[in-house]
Coordinates of N, CA and C in Angstrom, one line a residue:
X1 N 3.2 -20.1 -19.3 CA 4.2 -19.1 -19.9 C 5.3 -19.9 -20.4
X2 N 5.6 -19.8 -21.7 CA 6.8 -20.4 -22.4 C 8.0 -19.7 -22.0
X3 N 9.2 -20.3 -22.3 CA 10.5 -19.7 -22.0 C 10.8 -18.4 -22.7
X4 N 10.0 -18.1 -23.8 CA 10.3 -16.9 -24.5 C 9.5 -15.7 -24.1
X5 N 8.4 -16.0 -23.3 CA 7.5 -14.9 -22.9 C 8.1 -14.1 -21.7
X6 N 8.0 -12.8 -21.7 CA 8.5 -12.0 -20.6 C 7.6 -12.1 -19.4
X7 N 8.1 -12.2 -18.3 CA 7.4 -12.2 -17.1 C 6.8 -10.8 -16.8
X8 N 5.5 -10.8 -16.6 CA 4.8 -9.5 -16.3 C 4.9 -9.2 -14.8
X9 N 5.6 -8.1 -14.5 CA 5.9 -7.7 -13.1 C 5.1 -6.4 -12.9
X10 N 4.4 -6.4 -11.7 CA 3.7 -5.2 -11.3 C 4.3 -4.7 -10.0
X11 N 4.2 -3.4 -9.8 CA 4.6 -2.8 -8.5 C 3.4 -2.1 -7.9
X12 N 3.1 -2.5 -6.6 CA 2.1 -1.8 -5.9 C 2.8 -1.0 -4.8
X13 N 3.0 0.3 -5.0 CA 3.7 1.1 -4.1 C 2.8 1.7 -3.0
X14 N 3.4 2.0 -1.8 CA 2.7 2.7 -0.8 C 3.5 2.8 0.5
X15 N 3.0 3.5 1.4 CA 3.7 3.6 2.7 C 3.2 2.5 3.6
X16 N 2.0 2.1 3.5 CA 1.4 1.0 4.3 C 1.7 1.2 5.8
X17 N 1.2 2.3 6.2 CA 1.5 2.8 7.6 C 0.2 3.0 8.4
X18 N -0.5 2.0 8.7 CA -0.3 0.5 8.6 C -1.0 0.0 7.4
X19 N -0.7 -1.3 7.1 CA -1.4 -2.0 6.0 C -2.8 -2.2 6.4
X20 N -3.8 -1.9 5.6 CA -5.2 -2.0 5.9 C -5.9 -3.2 5.1
X21 N -7.1 -3.5 5.4 CA -7.9 -4.4 4.7 C -8.0 -4.0 3.2
X22 N -8.1 -2.6 3.0 CA -8.2 -2.1 1.7 C -6.9 -2.4 0.9
X23 N -5.7 -2.2 1.5 CA -4.5 -2.6 0.9 C -4.5 -4.1 0.5
X24 N -4.9 -4.9 1.5 CA -4.9 -6.4 1.2 C -5.8 -6.7 0.0
X25 N -6.9 -6.0 -0.1 CA -7.8 -6.3 -1.2 C -7.1 -5.9 -2.6
X26 N -6.4 -4.8 -2.6 CA -5.7 -4.4 -3.8 C -4.6 -5.4 -4.1
X27 N -3.9 -5.8 -3.1 CA -2.8 -6.8 -3.3 C -3.4 -8.1 -3.8
X28 N -4.4 -8.6 -3.2 CA -5.1 -9.9 -3.7 C -5.5 -9.8 -5.2
X29 N -6.1 -8.7 -5.5 CA -6.6 -8.5 -6.9 C -5.5 -8.2 -7.8
X30 N -4.6 -7.4 -7.4 CA -3.4 -7.0 -8.3 C -2.6 -8.2 -8.6
X31 N -2.4 -9.1 -7.7 CA -1.6 -10.3 -7.9 C -2.2 -11.2 -9.0
X32 N -3.5 -11.1 -9.2 CA -4.1 -11.9 -10.3 C -3.8 -11.4 -11.7
X33 N -3.3 -10.1 -11.7 CA -3.1 -9.4 -13.0 C -1.7 -9.6 -13.6
X34 N -0.8 -10.0 -12.7 CA 0.6 -10.1 -13.1 C 1.2 -11.4 -12.7
X35 N 2.4 -11.7 -13.2 CA 3.1 -13.0 -12.8 C 3.7 -12.8 -11.5
X36 N 4.2 -11.6 -11.2 CA 4.8 -11.3 -9.9 C 4.4 -9.8 -9.5
X37 N 3.9 -9.7 -8.3 CA 3.6 -8.4 -7.7 C 4.5 -8.0 -6.6
X38 N 5.2 -6.9 -6.8 CA 6.1 -6.4 -5.8 C 5.4 -5.3 -5.0
X39 N 5.3 -5.5 -3.8 CA 4.7 -4.5 -2.9 C 5.9 -3.6 -2.5
X40 N 5.9 -2.4 -3.0 CA 7.0 -1.5 -2.7 C 6.7 -0.6 -1.5
X41 N 7.3 -0.9 -0.4 CA 7.1 -0.1 0.8 C 8.1 1.1 0.8
X42 N 7.5 2.3 0.7 CA 8.4 3.5 0.5 C 8.4 4.3 1.8
X43 N 9.4 5.1 1.9 CA 9.5 6.1 2.9 C 8.7 7.3 2.4
X44 N 8.0 8.0 3.3 CA 7.3 9.2 3.0 C 7.2 10.0 4.3
X45 N 8.3 10.8 4.7 CA 8.3 11.5 5.9 C 7.1 12.5 6.0
X46 N 6.6 13.0 4.9 CA 5.5 14.0 4.9 C 4.2 13.3 5.5
X47 N 4.1 12.0 5.5 CA 2.9 11.4 6.0 C 3.0 11.1 7.5
X48 N 4.1 11.5 8.2 CA 4.3 11.3 9.6 C 4.0 9.9 10.0
X49 N 4.9 9.0 9.6 CA 4.7 7.5 9.8 C 4.7 7.2 11.3
X50 N 3.8 6.2 11.6 CA 3.8 5.7 13.0 C 4.9 4.6 13.1
X51 N 5.2 3.9 12.0 CA 6.1 2.8 12.0 C 7.3 3.1 11.1
X52 N 8.4 2.5 11.5 CA 9.6 2.7 10.6 C 9.5 1.9 9.3
X53 N 10.2 2.2 8.3 CA 10.1 1.5 7.1 C 10.4 0.0 7.3
X54 N 11.3 -0.4 8.2 CA 11.5 -1.8 8.4 C 10.3 -2.5 9.1
X55 N 9.7 -1.8 10.0 CA 8.5 -2.3 10.7 C 7.4 -2.5 9.7
X56 N 7.2 -1.5 8.8 CA 6.2 -1.6 7.8 C 6.4 -2.8 6.8
X57 N 7.7 -3.0 6.5 CA 8.0 -4.1 5.6 C 7.7 -5.4 6.3
X58 N 8.1 -5.5 7.5 CA 7.8 -6.8 8.3 C 6.3 -7.0 8.4
X59 N 5.5 -5.9 8.6 CA 4.1 -6.0 8.7 C 3.4 -6.5 7.4
X60 N 3.9 -5.9 6.3 CA 3.3 -6.3 5.0 C 3.7 -7.7 4.7
X61 N 5.0 -8.1 5.0 CA 5.4 -9.4 4.7 C 4.6 -10.4 5.5
X62 N 4.3 -10.1 6.8 CA 3.5 -11.0 7.6 C 2.1 -11.1 7.0
X63 N 1.5 -10.0 6.6 CA 0.2 -10.0 6.0 C 0.1 -10.9 4.7
X64 N 1.2 -10.7 3.9 CA 1.3 -11.5 2.7 C 1.3 -13.0 2.9
X65 N 2.1 -13.4 3.9 CA 2.2 -14.8 4.3 C 0.8 -15.3 4.8
X66 N 0.1 -14.5 5.5 CA -1.2 -14.9 6.0 C -2.2 -15.0 4.9
X67 N -2.0 -14.2 3.9 CA -2.9 -14.2 2.7 C -2.6 -15.3 1.8
X68 N -1.4 -15.9 1.9 CA -1.0 -17.0 1.1 C -0.9 -16.7 -0.4
X69 N -0.4 -15.5 -0.7 CA -0.2 -15.1 -2.1 C 1.2 -15.4 -2.5
X70 N 1.4 -16.4 -3.4 CA 2.7 -16.9 -3.7 C 3.5 -16.1 -4.7
X71 N 2.8 -15.3 -5.5 CA 3.5 -14.5 -6.5 C 3.7 -13.0 -6.1
X72 N 3.8 -12.8 -4.8 CA 4.0 -11.4 -4.4 C 5.2 -11.4 -3.4
X73 N 5.9 -10.3 -3.4 CA 7.0 -10.1 -2.4 C 7.1 -8.6 -2.0
X74 N 7.7 -8.4 -0.9 CA 7.9 -7.0 -0.4 C 9.3 -6.5 -0.6
X75 N 9.4 -5.3 -1.1 CA 10.7 -4.6 -1.3 C 10.6 -3.2 -0.8
X76 N 11.5 -2.8 0.0 CA 11.5 -1.4 0.4 C 12.2 -0.5 -0.6
X77 N 11.8 0.8 -0.7 CA 12.5 1.7 -1.6 C 12.4 3.1 -1.1
X78 N 13.4 3.9 -1.5 CA 13.4 5.3 -1.2 C 13.9 6.0 -2.4
X79 N 13.1 6.1 -3.4 CA 13.5 6.6 -4.7 C 12.3 7.0 -5.5
X80 N 12.5 7.6 -6.7 CA 11.4 7.9 -7.6 C 10.7 6.5 -7.9
X81 N 9.4 6.5 -7.9 CA 8.7 5.3 -8.2 C 9.1 4.7 -9.5
X82 N 9.2 5.5 -10.5 CA 9.5 4.9 -11.9 C 10.9 4.4 -12.0
X83 N 11.8 4.9 -11.2 CA 13.2 4.4 -11.2 C 13.1 3.0 -10.5
X84 N 12.4 3.0 -9.4 CA 12.2 1.7 -8.6 C 11.6 0.7 -9.5
X85 N 10.5 1.0 -10.2 CA 9.8 0.1 -11.0 C 10.6 -0.5 -12.1
X86 N 11.4 0.4 -12.8 CA 12.3 0.0 -13.9 C 13.4 -1.0 -13.3
X87 N 13.9 -0.7 -12.2 CA 14.9 -1.5 -11.5 C 14.4 -2.9 -11.2
X88 N 13.1 -3.0 -10.9 CA 12.4 -4.2 -10.6 C 12.0 -5.0 -11.9
X89 N 12.1 -4.3 -13.0 CA 11.7 -4.9 -14.3 C 10.2 -4.9 -14.5
X90 N 9.5 -4.0 -13.8 CA 8.1 -3.9 -13.9 C 7.6 -3.2 -15.2
X91 N 6.4 -3.7 -15.6 CA 5.7 -3.1 -16.7 C 4.4 -2.4 -16.3
X92 N 4.1 -2.6 -15.0 CA 2.8 -2.2 -14.5 C 2.9 -1.6 -13.1
X93 N 2.3 -0.5 -12.9 CA 2.1 0.1 -11.6 C 0.7 -0.1 -11.2
X94 N 0.4 -0.7 -10.0 CA -0.9 -1.0 -9.5 C -1.3 0.1 -8.5
X95 N -2.4 0.7 -8.6 CA -2.8 1.7 -7.7 C -4.3 1.5 -7.3
X96 N -4.6 1.7 -6.1 CA -6.0 1.5 -5.6 C -6.7 2.8 -5.5
X97 N -7.9 2.9 -5.9 CA -8.7 4.1 -5.8 C -9.9 3.9 -4.8
X98 N -10.1 4.9 -4.0 CA -11.3 4.8 -3.0 C -12.3 5.8 -3.4
X99 N -12.0 7.0 -3.8 CA -13.0 8.0 -4.1 C -12.5 9.0 -5.2
X100 N -13.3 9.9 -5.5 CA -13.0 10.9 -6.6 C -11.7 11.6 -6.2
X101 N -11.5 12.0 -5.0 CA -10.3 12.7 -4.6 C -9.1 11.9 -4.9
X102 N -9.1 10.6 -4.6 CA -8.0 9.7 -5.0 C -7.8 9.7 -6.5
X103 N -8.8 9.7 -7.3 CA -8.7 9.6 -8.7 C -8.0 10.9 -9.2
X104 N -8.3 12.0 -8.7 CA -7.7 13.3 -9.2 C -6.2 13.2 -8.9
X105 N -5.8 12.9 -7.7 CA -4.4 12.8 -7.3 C -3.7 11.7 -8.2
X106 N -4.3 10.5 -8.2 CA -3.7 9.4 -8.9 C -3.6 9.7 -10.4
X107 N -4.6 10.3 -11.0 CA -4.5 10.7 -12.4 C -3.3 11.6 -12.7
X108 N -3.1 12.6 -11.9 CA -2.0 13.5 -12.0 C -0.7 12.8 -11.9
X109 N -0.6 11.9 -10.9 CA 0.6 11.1 -10.7 C 0.9 10.2 -11.9
X110 N -0.1 9.5 -12.4 CA 0.0 8.6 -13.5 C 0.6 9.4 -14.7
X111 N 0.0 10.6 -14.9 CA 0.5 11.5 -16.1 C 2.0 11.8 -15.9
X112 N 2.4 12.2 -14.7 CA 3.8 12.5 -14.4 C 4.6 11.3 -14.6
X113 N 4.2 10.2 -14.1 CA 5.0 8.9 -14.2 C 5.1 8.5 -15.7
X114 N 4.1 8.8 -16.5 CA 4.2 8.4 -17.9 C 5.2 9.3 -18.6
X115 N 5.3 10.6 -18.2 CA 6.3 11.4 -18.7 C 7.7 10.9 -18.4
X116 N 7.9 10.3 -17.2 CA 9.2 9.8 -16.8 C 9.5 8.5 -17.4
X117 N 8.5 7.7 -17.7 CA 8.8 6.4 -18.3 C 7.5 5.9 -19.0
X118 N 7.4 6.1 -20.3 CA 6.1 5.7 -21.0 C 6.0 4.2 -21.3
X119 N 6.9 3.4 -20.9 CA 6.8 2.0 -21.1 C 6.2 1.3 -19.9
X120 N 5.9 2.0 -18.8 CA 5.3 1.4 -17.6 C 3.9 1.9 -17.5
X121 N 2.9 1.1 -17.6 CA 1.5 1.5 -17.5 C 1.0 1.5 -16.0
X122 N 0.1 2.4 -15.8 CA -0.5 2.5 -14.5 C -1.9 1.9 -14.6
X123 N -2.2 0.9 -13.7 CA -3.5 0.3 -13.7 C -4.2 0.7 -12.3
X124 N -5.4 1.1 -12.4 CA -6.2 1.5 -11.3 C -7.2 0.4 -10.9
X125 N -7.2 0.1 -9.7 CA -8.2 -0.9 -9.2 C -9.1 -0.2 -8.2
X126 N -10.4 -0.2 -8.4 CA -11.4 0.4 -7.5 C -11.4 -0.5 -6.2
X127 N -11.3 0.2 -5.1 CA -11.5 -0.6 -3.8 C -12.8 -1.2 -3.7
X128 N -12.9 -2.3 -3.1 CA -14.2 -3.0 -2.8 C -15.1 -1.9 -2.0
X129 N -16.3 -1.9 -2.4 CA -17.2 -0.9 -1.8 C -17.2 -0.8 -0.3
X130 N -17.2 -2.0 0.4 CA -17.2 -1.9 1.8 C -15.8 -1.5 2.4
X131 N -14.8 -1.4 1.6 CA -13.4 -1.0 2.0 C -13.1 0.4 1.6
X132 N -13.9 1.1 0.8 CA -13.6 2.4 0.3 C -13.3 3.4 1.3
X133 N -13.9 3.5 2.5 CA -13.6 4.6 3.4 C -12.3 4.4 4.2
X134 N -11.7 3.2 4.1 CA -10.5 2.9 4.9 C -9.3 3.6 4.4
X135 N -8.6 4.3 5.2 CA -7.4 5.0 4.9 C -6.4 4.8 6.1
X136 N -5.2 4.6 5.9 CA -4.2 4.4 7.0 C -4.2 5.5 7.9
X137 N -4.3 6.7 7.4 CA -4.3 8.0 8.2 C -5.4 7.9 9.2
X138 N -6.6 7.6 8.7 CA -7.8 7.5 9.6 C -7.7 6.4 10.6
X139 N -7.1 5.3 10.2 CA -7.0 4.1 11.1 C -6.1 4.6 12.3
X140 N -5.0 5.2 12.0 CA -4.1 5.7 13.0 C -4.8 6.7 13.9
X141 N -5.6 7.6 13.4 CA -6.3 8.6 14.1 C -7.3 8.0 15.1
X142 N -8.0 7.0 14.6 CA -9.0 6.3 15.4 C -8.3 5.6 16.5
X143 N -7.2 4.9 16.3 CA -6.5 4.2 17.3 C -5.9 5.2 18.4
X144 N -5.4 6.3 17.9 CA -4.8 7.3 18.8 C -5.9 7.9 19.8
X145 N -7.1 8.0 19.3 CA -8.2 8.5 20.1 C -8.9 7.4 20.8
X146 N -8.4 6.2 20.8 CA -9.0 5.1 21.6 C -10.1 4.4 21.0
X147 N -10.3 4.6 19.7 CA -11.3 3.8 19.0 C -10.9 2.4 18.5
X148 N -11.9 1.7 18.1 CA -11.7 0.3 17.7 C -11.4 0.2 16.2
X149 N -10.2 -0.2 15.9 CA -9.8 -0.3 14.4 C -10.0 -1.7 13.8
X150 N -10.6 -2.6 14.6 CA -10.9 -4.0 14.2 C -11.5 -4.1 12.8
X151 N -12.5 -3.2 12.4 CA -13.1 -3.4 11.1 C -12.2 -3.0 9.9
X152 N -11.0 -2.4 10.2 CA -10.2 -1.8 9.1 C -8.9 -2.5 8.9
X153 N -8.4 -3.3 9.8 CA -7.1 -4.0 9.7 C -7.3 -5.4 10.2
X154 N -6.3 -6.2 9.9 CA -6.2 -7.6 10.4 C -6.0 -7.6 11.9
X155 N -6.3 -8.7 12.6 CA -6.0 -8.7 14.0 C -4.6 -8.5 14.4
X156 N -3.7 -9.0 13.6 CA -2.2 -8.8 13.9 C -1.8 -7.3 13.7
X157 N -2.3 -6.7 12.7 CA -2.0 -5.3 12.5 C -2.7 -4.4 13.6
X158 N -3.9 -4.8 14.0 CA -4.6 -4.1 15.1 C -3.8 -4.1 16.3
X159 N -3.2 -5.3 16.6 CA -2.4 -5.5 17.8 C -1.2 -4.6 17.8
X160 N -0.5 -4.6 16.6 CA 0.7 -3.8 16.5 C 0.4 -2.3 16.6
X161 N -0.7 -1.8 16.0 CA -1.1 -0.4 16.1 C -1.4 -0.1 17.5
X162 N -2.2 -0.9 18.1 CA -2.6 -0.6 19.5 C -1.4 -0.6 20.5
X163 N -0.4 -1.5 20.2 CA 0.8 -1.5 21.0 C 1.6 -0.2 20.8
X164 N 1.7 0.2 19.6 CA 2.4 1.5 19.3 C 1.7 2.7 19.9
X165 N 0.4 2.7 19.9 CA -0.4 3.8 20.5 C -0.1 3.8 22.0
X166 N 0.0 2.6 22.6 CA 0.3 2.6 24.0 C 1.6 3.2 24.4
X167 N 2.6 3.1 23.5 CA 3.9 3.7 23.7 C 3.9 5.2 23.5
X168 N 3.1 5.6 22.5 CA 3.1 7.1 22.3 C 2.0 7.8 23.1
X169 N 1.1 7.1 23.6 CA 0.0 7.7 24.4 C -1.2 8.0 23.6
X170 N -2.4 7.6 24.2 CA -3.7 7.8 23.6 C -4.1 9.3 23.9
X171 N -4.9 9.8 23.0 CA -5.5 11.1 23.3 C -7.0 10.8 23.5
X172 N -7.6 11.7 24.1 CA -9.1 11.6 24.4 C -9.4 10.7 25.6
X173 N -8.4 10.5 26.4 CA -8.6 9.7 27.7 C -9.0 10.7 28.8
X174 N -9.9 11.6 28.5 CA -10.3 12.6 29.5 C -11.7 12.9 29.4

């Protein structure tokens, strides 16, 4: 990249509660498409988060370090995505798709986001086939009911989720 070319910045937004192997796959692949990938950890009280925004940022930062992706960083935000993306200098929003239901929702969001700022493109990446069923909500539910989440998250995240479940109490222990 010469000194006159603009740096291509992408934003991969999400709650990451917790970060899953599916998220890691999208981060790894998304980082190849841009000069810098900002993983935007957002608040979303409607999703009933298990972890605080600060804990989620720390979790994603640790996963990023373990993945050794040099052109990515974690930033927290609590604002409209397009305002956040513009503030970061992003020209691309990276979104992962698992299934048709994801596409319908993401397609509508991309249309709304384009209305808010038509200079920022949304790029959809299909989740790896073996990772498509993974969703943070389901990972939490499996853990809360005493199931093994090892196939869905890294060992470090598994330990954090299991520790949190121990503090809030498992269900299904009867």
